[in-house]
Short mmCIF file of C-alpha atoms and ligand atoms in Angstrom, two decimals:
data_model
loop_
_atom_site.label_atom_id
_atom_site.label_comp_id
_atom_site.label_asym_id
_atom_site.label_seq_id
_atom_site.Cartn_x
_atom_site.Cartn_y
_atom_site.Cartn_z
CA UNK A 1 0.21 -24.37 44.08
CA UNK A 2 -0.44 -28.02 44.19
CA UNK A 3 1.28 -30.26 42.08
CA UNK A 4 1.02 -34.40 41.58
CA UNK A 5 5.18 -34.93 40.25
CA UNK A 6 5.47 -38.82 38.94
CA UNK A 7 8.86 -40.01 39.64
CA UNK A 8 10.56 -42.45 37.62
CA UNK A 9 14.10 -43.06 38.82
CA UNK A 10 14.88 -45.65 36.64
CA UNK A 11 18.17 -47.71 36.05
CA UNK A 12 21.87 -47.35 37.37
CA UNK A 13 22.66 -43.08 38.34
CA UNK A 14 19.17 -42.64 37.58
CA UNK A 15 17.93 -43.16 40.80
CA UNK A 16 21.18 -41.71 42.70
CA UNK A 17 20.67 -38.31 40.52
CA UNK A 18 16.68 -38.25 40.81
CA UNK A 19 16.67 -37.92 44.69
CA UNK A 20 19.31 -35.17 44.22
CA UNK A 21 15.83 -33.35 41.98
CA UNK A 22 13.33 -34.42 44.28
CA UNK A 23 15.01 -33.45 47.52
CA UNK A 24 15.61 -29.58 45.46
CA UNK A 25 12.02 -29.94 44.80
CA UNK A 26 10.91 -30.57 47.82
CA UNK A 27 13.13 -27.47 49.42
CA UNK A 28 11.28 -25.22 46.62
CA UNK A 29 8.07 -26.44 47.89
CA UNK A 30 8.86 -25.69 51.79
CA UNK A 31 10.34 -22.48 50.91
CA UNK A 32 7.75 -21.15 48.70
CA UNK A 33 4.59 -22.33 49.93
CA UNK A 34 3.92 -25.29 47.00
CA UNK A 35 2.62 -28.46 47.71
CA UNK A 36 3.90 -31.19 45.75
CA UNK A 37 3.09 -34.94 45.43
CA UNK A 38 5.64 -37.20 44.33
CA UNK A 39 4.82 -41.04 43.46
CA UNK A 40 7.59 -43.22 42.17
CA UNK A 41 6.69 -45.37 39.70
CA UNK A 42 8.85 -48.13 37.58
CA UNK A 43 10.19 -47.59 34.04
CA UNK A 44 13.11 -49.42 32.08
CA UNK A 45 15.32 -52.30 33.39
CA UNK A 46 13.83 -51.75 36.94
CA UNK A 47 10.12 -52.42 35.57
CA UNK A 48 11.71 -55.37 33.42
CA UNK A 49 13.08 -57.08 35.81
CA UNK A 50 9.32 -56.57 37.84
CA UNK A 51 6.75 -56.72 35.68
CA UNK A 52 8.23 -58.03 32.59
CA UNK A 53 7.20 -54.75 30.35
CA UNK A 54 9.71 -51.78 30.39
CA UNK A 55 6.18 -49.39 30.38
CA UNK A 56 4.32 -51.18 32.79
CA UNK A 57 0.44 -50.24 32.55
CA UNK A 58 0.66 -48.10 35.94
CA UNK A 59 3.26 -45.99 34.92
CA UNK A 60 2.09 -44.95 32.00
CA UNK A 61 -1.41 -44.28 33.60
CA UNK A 62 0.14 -42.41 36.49
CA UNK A 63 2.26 -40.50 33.74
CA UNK A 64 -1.18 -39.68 32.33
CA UNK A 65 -3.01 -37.82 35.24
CA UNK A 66 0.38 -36.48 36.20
CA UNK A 67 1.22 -32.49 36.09
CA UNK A 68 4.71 -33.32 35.64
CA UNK A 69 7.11 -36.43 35.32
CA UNK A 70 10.59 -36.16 36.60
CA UNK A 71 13.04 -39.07 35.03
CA UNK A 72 16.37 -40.67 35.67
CA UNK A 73 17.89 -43.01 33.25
CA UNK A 74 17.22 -46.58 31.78
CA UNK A 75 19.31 -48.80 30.25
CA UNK A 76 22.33 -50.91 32.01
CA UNK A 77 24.59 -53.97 30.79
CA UNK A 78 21.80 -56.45 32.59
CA UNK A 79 19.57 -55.94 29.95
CA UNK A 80 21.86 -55.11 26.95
CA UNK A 81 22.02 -58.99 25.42
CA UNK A 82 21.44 -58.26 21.96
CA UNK A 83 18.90 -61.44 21.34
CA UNK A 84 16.41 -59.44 24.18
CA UNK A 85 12.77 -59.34 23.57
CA UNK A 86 12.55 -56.50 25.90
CA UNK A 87 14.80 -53.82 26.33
CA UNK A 88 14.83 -50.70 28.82
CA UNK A 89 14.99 -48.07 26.20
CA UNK A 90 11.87 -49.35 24.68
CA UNK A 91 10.01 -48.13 28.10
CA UNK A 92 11.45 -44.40 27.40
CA UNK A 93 10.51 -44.40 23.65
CA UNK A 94 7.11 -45.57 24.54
CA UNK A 95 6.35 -43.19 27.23
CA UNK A 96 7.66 -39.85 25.01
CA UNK A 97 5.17 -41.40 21.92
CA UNK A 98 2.67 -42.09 24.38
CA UNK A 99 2.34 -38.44 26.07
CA UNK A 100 3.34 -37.40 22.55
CA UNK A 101 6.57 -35.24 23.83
CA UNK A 102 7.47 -34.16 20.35
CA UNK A 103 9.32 -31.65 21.08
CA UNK A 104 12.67 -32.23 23.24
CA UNK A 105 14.44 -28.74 24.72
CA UNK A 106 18.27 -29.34 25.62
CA UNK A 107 19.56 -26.11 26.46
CA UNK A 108 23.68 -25.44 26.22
CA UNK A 109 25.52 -22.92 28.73
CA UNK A 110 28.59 -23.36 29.90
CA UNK A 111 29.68 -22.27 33.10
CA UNK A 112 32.19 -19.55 34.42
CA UNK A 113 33.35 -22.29 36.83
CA UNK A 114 33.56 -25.59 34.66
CA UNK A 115 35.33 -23.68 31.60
CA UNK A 116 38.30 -25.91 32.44
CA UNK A 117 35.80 -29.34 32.46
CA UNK A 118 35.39 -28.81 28.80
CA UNK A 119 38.05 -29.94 26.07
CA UNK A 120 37.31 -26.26 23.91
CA UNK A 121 39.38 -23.66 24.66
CA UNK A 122 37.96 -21.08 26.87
CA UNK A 123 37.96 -18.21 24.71
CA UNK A 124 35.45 -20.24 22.27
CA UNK A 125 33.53 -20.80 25.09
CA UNK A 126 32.48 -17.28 26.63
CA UNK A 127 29.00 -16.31 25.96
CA UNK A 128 27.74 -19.58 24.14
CA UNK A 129 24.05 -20.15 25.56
CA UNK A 130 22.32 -21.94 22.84
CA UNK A 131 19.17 -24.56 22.74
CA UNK A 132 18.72 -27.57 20.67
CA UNK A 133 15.22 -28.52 19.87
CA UNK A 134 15.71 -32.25 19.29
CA UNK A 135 12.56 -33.89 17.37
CA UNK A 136 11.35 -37.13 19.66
CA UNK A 137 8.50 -39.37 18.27
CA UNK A 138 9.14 -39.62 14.71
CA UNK A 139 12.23 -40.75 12.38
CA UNK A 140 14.31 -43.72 12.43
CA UNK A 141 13.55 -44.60 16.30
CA UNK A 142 9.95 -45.14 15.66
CA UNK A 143 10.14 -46.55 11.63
CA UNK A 144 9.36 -50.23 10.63
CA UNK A 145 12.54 -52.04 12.36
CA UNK A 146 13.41 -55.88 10.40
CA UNK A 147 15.86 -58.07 10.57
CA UNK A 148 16.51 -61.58 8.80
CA UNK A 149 19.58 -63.70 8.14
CA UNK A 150 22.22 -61.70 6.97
CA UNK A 151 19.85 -58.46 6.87
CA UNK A 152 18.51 -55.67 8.99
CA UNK A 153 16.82 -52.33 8.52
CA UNK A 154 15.05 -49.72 10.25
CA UNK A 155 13.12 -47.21 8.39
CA UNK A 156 13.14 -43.35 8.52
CA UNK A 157 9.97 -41.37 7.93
CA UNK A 158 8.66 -38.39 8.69
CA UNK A 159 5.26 -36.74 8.21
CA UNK A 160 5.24 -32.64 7.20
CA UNK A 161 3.00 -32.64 10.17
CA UNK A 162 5.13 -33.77 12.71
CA UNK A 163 8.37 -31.52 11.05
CA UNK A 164 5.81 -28.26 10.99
CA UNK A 165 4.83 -28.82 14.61
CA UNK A 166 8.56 -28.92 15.84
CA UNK A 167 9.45 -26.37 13.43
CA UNK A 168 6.76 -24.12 14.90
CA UNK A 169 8.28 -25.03 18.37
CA UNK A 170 11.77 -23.62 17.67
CA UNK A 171 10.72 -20.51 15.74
CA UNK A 172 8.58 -19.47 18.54
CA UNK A 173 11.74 -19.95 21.01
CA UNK A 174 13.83 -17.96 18.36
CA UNK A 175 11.35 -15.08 18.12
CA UNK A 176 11.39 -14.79 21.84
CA UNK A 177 15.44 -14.75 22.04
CA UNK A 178 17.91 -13.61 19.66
CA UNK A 179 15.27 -14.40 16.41
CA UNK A 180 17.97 -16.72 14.71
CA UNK A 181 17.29 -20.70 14.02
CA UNK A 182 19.33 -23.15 12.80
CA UNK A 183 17.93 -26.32 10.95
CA UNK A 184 20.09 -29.53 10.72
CA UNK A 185 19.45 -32.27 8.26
CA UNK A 186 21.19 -34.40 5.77
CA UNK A 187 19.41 -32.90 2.64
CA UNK A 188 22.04 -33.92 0.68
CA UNK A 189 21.58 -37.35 0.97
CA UNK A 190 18.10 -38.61 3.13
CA UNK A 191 14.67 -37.66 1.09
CA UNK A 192 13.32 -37.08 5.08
CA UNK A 193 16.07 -34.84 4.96
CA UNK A 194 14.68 -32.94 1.67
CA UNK A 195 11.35 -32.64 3.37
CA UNK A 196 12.43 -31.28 6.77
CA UNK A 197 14.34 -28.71 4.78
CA UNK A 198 11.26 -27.68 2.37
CA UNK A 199 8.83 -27.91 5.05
CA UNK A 200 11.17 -25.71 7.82
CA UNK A 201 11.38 -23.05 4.73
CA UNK A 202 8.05 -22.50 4.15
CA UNK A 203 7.12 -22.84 7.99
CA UNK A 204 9.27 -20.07 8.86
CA UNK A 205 9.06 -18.29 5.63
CA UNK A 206 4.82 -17.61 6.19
CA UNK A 207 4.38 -17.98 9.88
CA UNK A 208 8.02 -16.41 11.25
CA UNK A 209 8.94 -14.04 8.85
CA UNK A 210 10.97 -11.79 11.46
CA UNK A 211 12.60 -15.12 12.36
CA UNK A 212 16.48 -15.75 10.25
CA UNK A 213 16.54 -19.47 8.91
CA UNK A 214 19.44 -20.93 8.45
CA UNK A 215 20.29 -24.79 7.20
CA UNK A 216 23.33 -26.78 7.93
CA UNK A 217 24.33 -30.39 7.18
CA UNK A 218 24.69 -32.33 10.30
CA UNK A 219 28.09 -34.24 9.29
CA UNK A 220 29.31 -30.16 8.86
CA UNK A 221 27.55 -28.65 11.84
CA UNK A 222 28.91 -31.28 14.04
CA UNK A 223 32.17 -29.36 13.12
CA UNK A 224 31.15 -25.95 13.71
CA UNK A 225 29.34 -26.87 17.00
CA UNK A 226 32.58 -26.73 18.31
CA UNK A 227 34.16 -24.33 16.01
CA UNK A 228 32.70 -21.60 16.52
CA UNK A 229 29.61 -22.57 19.48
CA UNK A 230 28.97 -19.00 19.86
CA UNK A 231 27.35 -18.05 16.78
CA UNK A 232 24.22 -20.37 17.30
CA UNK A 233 21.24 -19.80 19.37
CA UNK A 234 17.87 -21.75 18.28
CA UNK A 235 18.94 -25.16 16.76
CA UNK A 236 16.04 -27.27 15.42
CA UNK A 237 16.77 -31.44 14.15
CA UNK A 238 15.37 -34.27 13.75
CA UNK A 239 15.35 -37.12 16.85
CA UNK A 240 18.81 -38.99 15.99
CA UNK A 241 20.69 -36.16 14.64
CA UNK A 242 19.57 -34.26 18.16
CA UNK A 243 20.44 -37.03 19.80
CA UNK A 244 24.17 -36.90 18.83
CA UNK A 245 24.97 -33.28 18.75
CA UNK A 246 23.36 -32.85 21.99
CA UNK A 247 26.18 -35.26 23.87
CA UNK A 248 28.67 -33.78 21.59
CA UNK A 249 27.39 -30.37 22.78
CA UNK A 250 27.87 -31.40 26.66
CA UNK A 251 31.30 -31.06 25.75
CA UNK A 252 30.92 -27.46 25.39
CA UNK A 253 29.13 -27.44 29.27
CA UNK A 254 31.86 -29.53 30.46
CA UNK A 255 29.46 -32.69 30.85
CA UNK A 256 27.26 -35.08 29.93
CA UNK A 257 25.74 -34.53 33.94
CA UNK A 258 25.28 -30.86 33.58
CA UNK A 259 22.49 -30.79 30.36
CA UNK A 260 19.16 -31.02 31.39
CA UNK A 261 16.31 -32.02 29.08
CA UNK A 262 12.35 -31.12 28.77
CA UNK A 263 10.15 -33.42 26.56
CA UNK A 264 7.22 -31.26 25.76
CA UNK A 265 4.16 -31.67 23.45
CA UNK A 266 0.75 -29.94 23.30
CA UNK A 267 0.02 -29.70 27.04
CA UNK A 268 1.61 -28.40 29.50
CA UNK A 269 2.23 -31.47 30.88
CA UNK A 270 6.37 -32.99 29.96
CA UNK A 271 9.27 -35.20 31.14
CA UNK A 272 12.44 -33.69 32.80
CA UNK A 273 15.08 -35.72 32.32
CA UNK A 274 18.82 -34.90 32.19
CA UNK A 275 20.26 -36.11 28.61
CA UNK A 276 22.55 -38.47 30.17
CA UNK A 277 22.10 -42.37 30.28
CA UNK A 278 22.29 -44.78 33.86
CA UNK A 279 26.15 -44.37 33.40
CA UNK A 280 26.84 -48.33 34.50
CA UNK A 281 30.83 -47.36 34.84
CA UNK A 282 29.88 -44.98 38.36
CA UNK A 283 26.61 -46.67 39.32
CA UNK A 284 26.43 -47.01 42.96
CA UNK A 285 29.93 -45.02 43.56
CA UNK A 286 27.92 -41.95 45.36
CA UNK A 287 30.03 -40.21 42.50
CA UNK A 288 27.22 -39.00 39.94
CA UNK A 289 27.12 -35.81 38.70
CA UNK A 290 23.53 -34.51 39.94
CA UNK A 291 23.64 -30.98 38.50
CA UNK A 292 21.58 -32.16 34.72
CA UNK A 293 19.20 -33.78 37.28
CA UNK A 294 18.65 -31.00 39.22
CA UNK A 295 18.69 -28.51 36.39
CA UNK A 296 15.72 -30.72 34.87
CA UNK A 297 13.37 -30.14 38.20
CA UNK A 298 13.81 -26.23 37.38
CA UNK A 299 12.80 -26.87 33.41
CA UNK A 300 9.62 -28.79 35.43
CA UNK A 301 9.31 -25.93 37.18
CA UNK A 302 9.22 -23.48 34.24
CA UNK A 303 7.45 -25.39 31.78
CA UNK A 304 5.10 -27.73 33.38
CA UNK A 305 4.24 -25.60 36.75
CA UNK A 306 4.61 -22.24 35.10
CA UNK A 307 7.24 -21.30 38.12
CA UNK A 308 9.12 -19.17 36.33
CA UNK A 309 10.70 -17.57 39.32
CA UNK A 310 11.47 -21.22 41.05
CA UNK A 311 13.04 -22.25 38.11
CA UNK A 312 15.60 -19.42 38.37
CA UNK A 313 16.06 -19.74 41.75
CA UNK A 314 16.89 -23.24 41.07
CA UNK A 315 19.42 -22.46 38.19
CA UNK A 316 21.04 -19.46 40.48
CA UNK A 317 21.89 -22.34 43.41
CA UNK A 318 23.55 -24.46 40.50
CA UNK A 319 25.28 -21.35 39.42
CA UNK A 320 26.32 -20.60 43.08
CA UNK A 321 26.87 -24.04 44.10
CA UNK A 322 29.66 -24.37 40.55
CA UNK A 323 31.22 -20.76 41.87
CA UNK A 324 31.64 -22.13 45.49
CA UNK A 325 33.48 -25.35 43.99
CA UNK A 326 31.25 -28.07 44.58
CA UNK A 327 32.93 -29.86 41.82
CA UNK A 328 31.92 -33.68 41.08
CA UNK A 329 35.03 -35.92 39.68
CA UNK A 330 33.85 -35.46 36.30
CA UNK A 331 34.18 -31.57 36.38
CA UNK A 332 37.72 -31.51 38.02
CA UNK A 333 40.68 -32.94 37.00
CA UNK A 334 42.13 -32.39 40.64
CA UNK A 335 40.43 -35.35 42.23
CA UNK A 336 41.04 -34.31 45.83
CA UNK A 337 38.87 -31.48 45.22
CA UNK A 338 35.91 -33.49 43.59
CA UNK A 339 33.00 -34.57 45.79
CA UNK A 340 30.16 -36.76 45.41
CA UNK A 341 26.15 -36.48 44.81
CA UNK A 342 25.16 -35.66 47.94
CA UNK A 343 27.60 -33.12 49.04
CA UNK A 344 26.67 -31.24 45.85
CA UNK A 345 22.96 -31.30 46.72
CA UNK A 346 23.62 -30.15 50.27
CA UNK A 347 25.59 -27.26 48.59
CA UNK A 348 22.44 -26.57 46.29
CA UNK A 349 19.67 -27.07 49.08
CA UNK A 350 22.32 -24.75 51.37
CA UNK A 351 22.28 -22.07 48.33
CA UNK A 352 18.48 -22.68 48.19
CA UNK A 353 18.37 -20.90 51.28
CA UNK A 354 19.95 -17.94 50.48
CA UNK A 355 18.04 -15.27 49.42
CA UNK A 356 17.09 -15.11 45.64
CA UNK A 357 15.75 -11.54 43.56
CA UNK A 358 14.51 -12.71 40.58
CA UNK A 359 12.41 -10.64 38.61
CA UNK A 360 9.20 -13.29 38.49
CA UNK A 361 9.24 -13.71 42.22
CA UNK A 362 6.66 -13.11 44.57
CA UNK A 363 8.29 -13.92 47.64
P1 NAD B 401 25.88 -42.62 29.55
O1 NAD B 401 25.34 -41.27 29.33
O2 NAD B 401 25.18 -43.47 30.54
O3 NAD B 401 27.42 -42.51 30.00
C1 NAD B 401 28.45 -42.01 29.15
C2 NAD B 401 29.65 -41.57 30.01
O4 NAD B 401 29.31 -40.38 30.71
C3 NAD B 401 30.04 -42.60 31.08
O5 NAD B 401 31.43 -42.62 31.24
C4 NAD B 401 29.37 -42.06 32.34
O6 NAD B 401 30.00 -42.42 33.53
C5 NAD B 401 29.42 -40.56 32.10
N1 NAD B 401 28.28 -39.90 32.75
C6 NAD B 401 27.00 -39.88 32.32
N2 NAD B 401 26.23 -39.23 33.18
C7 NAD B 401 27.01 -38.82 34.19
C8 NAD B 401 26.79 -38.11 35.39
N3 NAD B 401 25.57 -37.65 35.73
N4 NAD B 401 27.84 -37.89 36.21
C9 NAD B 401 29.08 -38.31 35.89
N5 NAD B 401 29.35 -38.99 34.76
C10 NAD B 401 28.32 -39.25 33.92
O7 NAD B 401 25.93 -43.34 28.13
P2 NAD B 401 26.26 -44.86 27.75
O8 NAD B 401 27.33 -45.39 28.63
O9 NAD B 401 26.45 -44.84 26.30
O10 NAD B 401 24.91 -45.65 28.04
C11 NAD B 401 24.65 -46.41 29.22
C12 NAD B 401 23.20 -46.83 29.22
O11 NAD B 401 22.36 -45.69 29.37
C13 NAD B 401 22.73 -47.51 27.93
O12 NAD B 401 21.90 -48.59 28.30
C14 NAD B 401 21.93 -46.45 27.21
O13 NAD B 401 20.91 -46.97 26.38
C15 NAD B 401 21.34 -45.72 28.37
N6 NAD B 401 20.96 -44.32 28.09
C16 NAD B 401 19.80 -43.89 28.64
C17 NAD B 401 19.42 -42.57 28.49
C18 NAD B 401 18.16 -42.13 29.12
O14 NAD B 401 17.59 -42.84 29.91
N7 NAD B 401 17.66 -40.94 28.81
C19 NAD B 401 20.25 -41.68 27.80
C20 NAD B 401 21.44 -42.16 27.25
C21 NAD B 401 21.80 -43.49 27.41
C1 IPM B 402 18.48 -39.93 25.24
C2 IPM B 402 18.85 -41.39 25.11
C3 IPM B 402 17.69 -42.15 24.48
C4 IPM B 402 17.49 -41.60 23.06
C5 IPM B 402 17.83 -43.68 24.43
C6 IPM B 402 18.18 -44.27 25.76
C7 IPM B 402 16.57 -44.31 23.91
O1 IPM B 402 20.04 -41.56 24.39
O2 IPM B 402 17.47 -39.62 25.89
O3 IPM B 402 19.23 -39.08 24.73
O4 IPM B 402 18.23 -41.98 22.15
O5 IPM B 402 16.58 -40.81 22.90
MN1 MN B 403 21.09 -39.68 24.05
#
């Protein structure tokens, strides 16, 4: 198939861990008979520091005629001064509204071989493979935002529109694996919080009925997360809420640099993105964990190129690459062993090789 891929690299690891994706993408491409167009375009600190807008105008029109858009990071202590008119972040909030990417996938499965990488004992470990479906154009990130002398505010809201349409999003995903969802909100205490509940009741109540709704408070689930990981599959919240659990769940993986991301909305068009930042403290160290990266180009693969069987060739290299001990220094305490980005993606592009029986495959 042909395919036009929009790059956007980004700020600090971003661009160290997006040529680790491309380069795996490219391999797929050779090895399967695809033929994919990348273009890299600016986003973030990088586009600040060019054009002056952390969206410039060609970005987010390449992003527009794209089939799928692969990202890095943004964000960096060069453009953190808290009296900035422009910030990098503001480029990635504008780009998910934009595309309207409501609907953010950050899947959670440990590892046989990083079980050691995470802080949770191993035994609470085995068999967790869950999914958080992280709202991402609505709440506080996108509400009125003031501040005067002495006062600031930014305002949460959120339409029943926009929580039935990421409802909707996670109950399908729960019908299709084990038919359990978990909502997260603070209906104790936030009236968005009151809605999200009453409108993911009724939502599942008349359009999933074989689908088992449950509701936790976020303050209490961040608690059980890693409690008891295991007993949750499908977990459905709103953006910042998502937003925190999901880096608390990397500890779970092992990482913040092995979850991936997929920002999806009506089309089938999304961003890939791994959930991690531009990680200033290793920029430029060749020491980046590449793995969420690469994991990302196989959730392009899947969900905006309809690869299915790419994908899990993709995912079986990670898996084989982790088993063969190509450990980055934030997945090994013994630091001899650790090695940097590209020696892991030589280990994945070597694995890529290897032959791969998936059941989608027509190879
Ligand atoms: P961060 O995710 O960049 O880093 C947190 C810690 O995790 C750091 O110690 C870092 O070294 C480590 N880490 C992250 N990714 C890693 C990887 N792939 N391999 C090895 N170690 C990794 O979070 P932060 O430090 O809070 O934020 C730094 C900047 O990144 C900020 O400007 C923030 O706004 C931005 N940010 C951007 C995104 C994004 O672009 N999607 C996400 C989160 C944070
Ligand atoms: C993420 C990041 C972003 C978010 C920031 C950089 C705007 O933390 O993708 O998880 O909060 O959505
Ligand atoms: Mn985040």
């Amino acid at each position: 198939m042909h395919a036009n891929i929009v790059v956007l690299p980004g700020d600090g690891i971003g661009p160290e861990v997006t040529a680790a994706a491309v380069a795996v993408l490219r391999a797929v491409a050779a090895r399967y008979g695809h033929d994919f167009d990348f273009s890299e375009h600016l986003i973030g600190g990088a586009a600040i520091d060019a054009t002056g807008s952390a969206l410039p105008d060609a970005t987010l029109a390449a992003a527009r005629s794209a089939d799928a858009i692969l990202l890095g990071a943004v964000g960096g202590p060069k453009w953190s001064d808290p009296g900035a008119k422009v910030r990098p972040e503001q480029g990635l909030l504008a780009i998910r509204k934009a595309l309207g990417l409501y609907a953010n996938l950050r899947p959670v499965k440990p590892h046989a071989a990083t079980l050691g990488a995470s802080p949770i004992k191993p035994h609470l470990l085995q068999g967790v493979d869950l999914i958080v479906v992280r709202e991402l154009t609505g709440g506080i990130y996108f509400g009125d935002k003031a501040r005067s002398d002495g006062d600031a505010s930014d305002v949460c809201r959120y339409s029943v529109a926009e929580i039935e349409r990421v409802v909707r999003h996670a109950a399908r995903l729960a019908r299709a694996r084990s038919g359990r969802l978990t909502s997260v909100d603070k209906a104790n205490v936030l009236e968005t919080s009151r809605l999200w509940r009453e409108v993911a009741t009724r939502v599942v109540g008349e359009e999933f009925p074989d689908v088992q709704l449950e509701h936790q408070l976020v303050d209490s689930m961040a608690m059980h997360l890693l409690a008891r990981p295991r007993s949750f599959d499908v977990i459905v919240t709103e953006n910042m809420f998502g937003d925190i659990l999901t880096d608390e769940a990397s500890m779970l993986a092992g990482s913040l640099g092995l979850l991936p991301s997929a920002s999806l909305g009506e089309g089938s068009c999304g961003i890939f993105e791994p959930i991690h930042g531009s990680a200033p403290d290793i920029t430029g160290k060749g020491i980046a964990n590449p793995y969420a990266a690469i994991l990302s180009a196989a959730m392009l693969l899947r969900h905006a190129l309809g690869l299915e069987g790419e994908a899990q060739c993709v995912e079986l290299a990670v898996s084989r690459a982790l088993e063969g001990g190509a450990l980055t220094a934030d997945l090994t305490c013994d630091r001899a062993r650790a090695v940097g980005t590209r020696a892991v993606t030589s280990t994945v592009l070597e694995q890529l090789e290897l032959p791969c029986h998936v059941m989608e495959l027509r190879d």
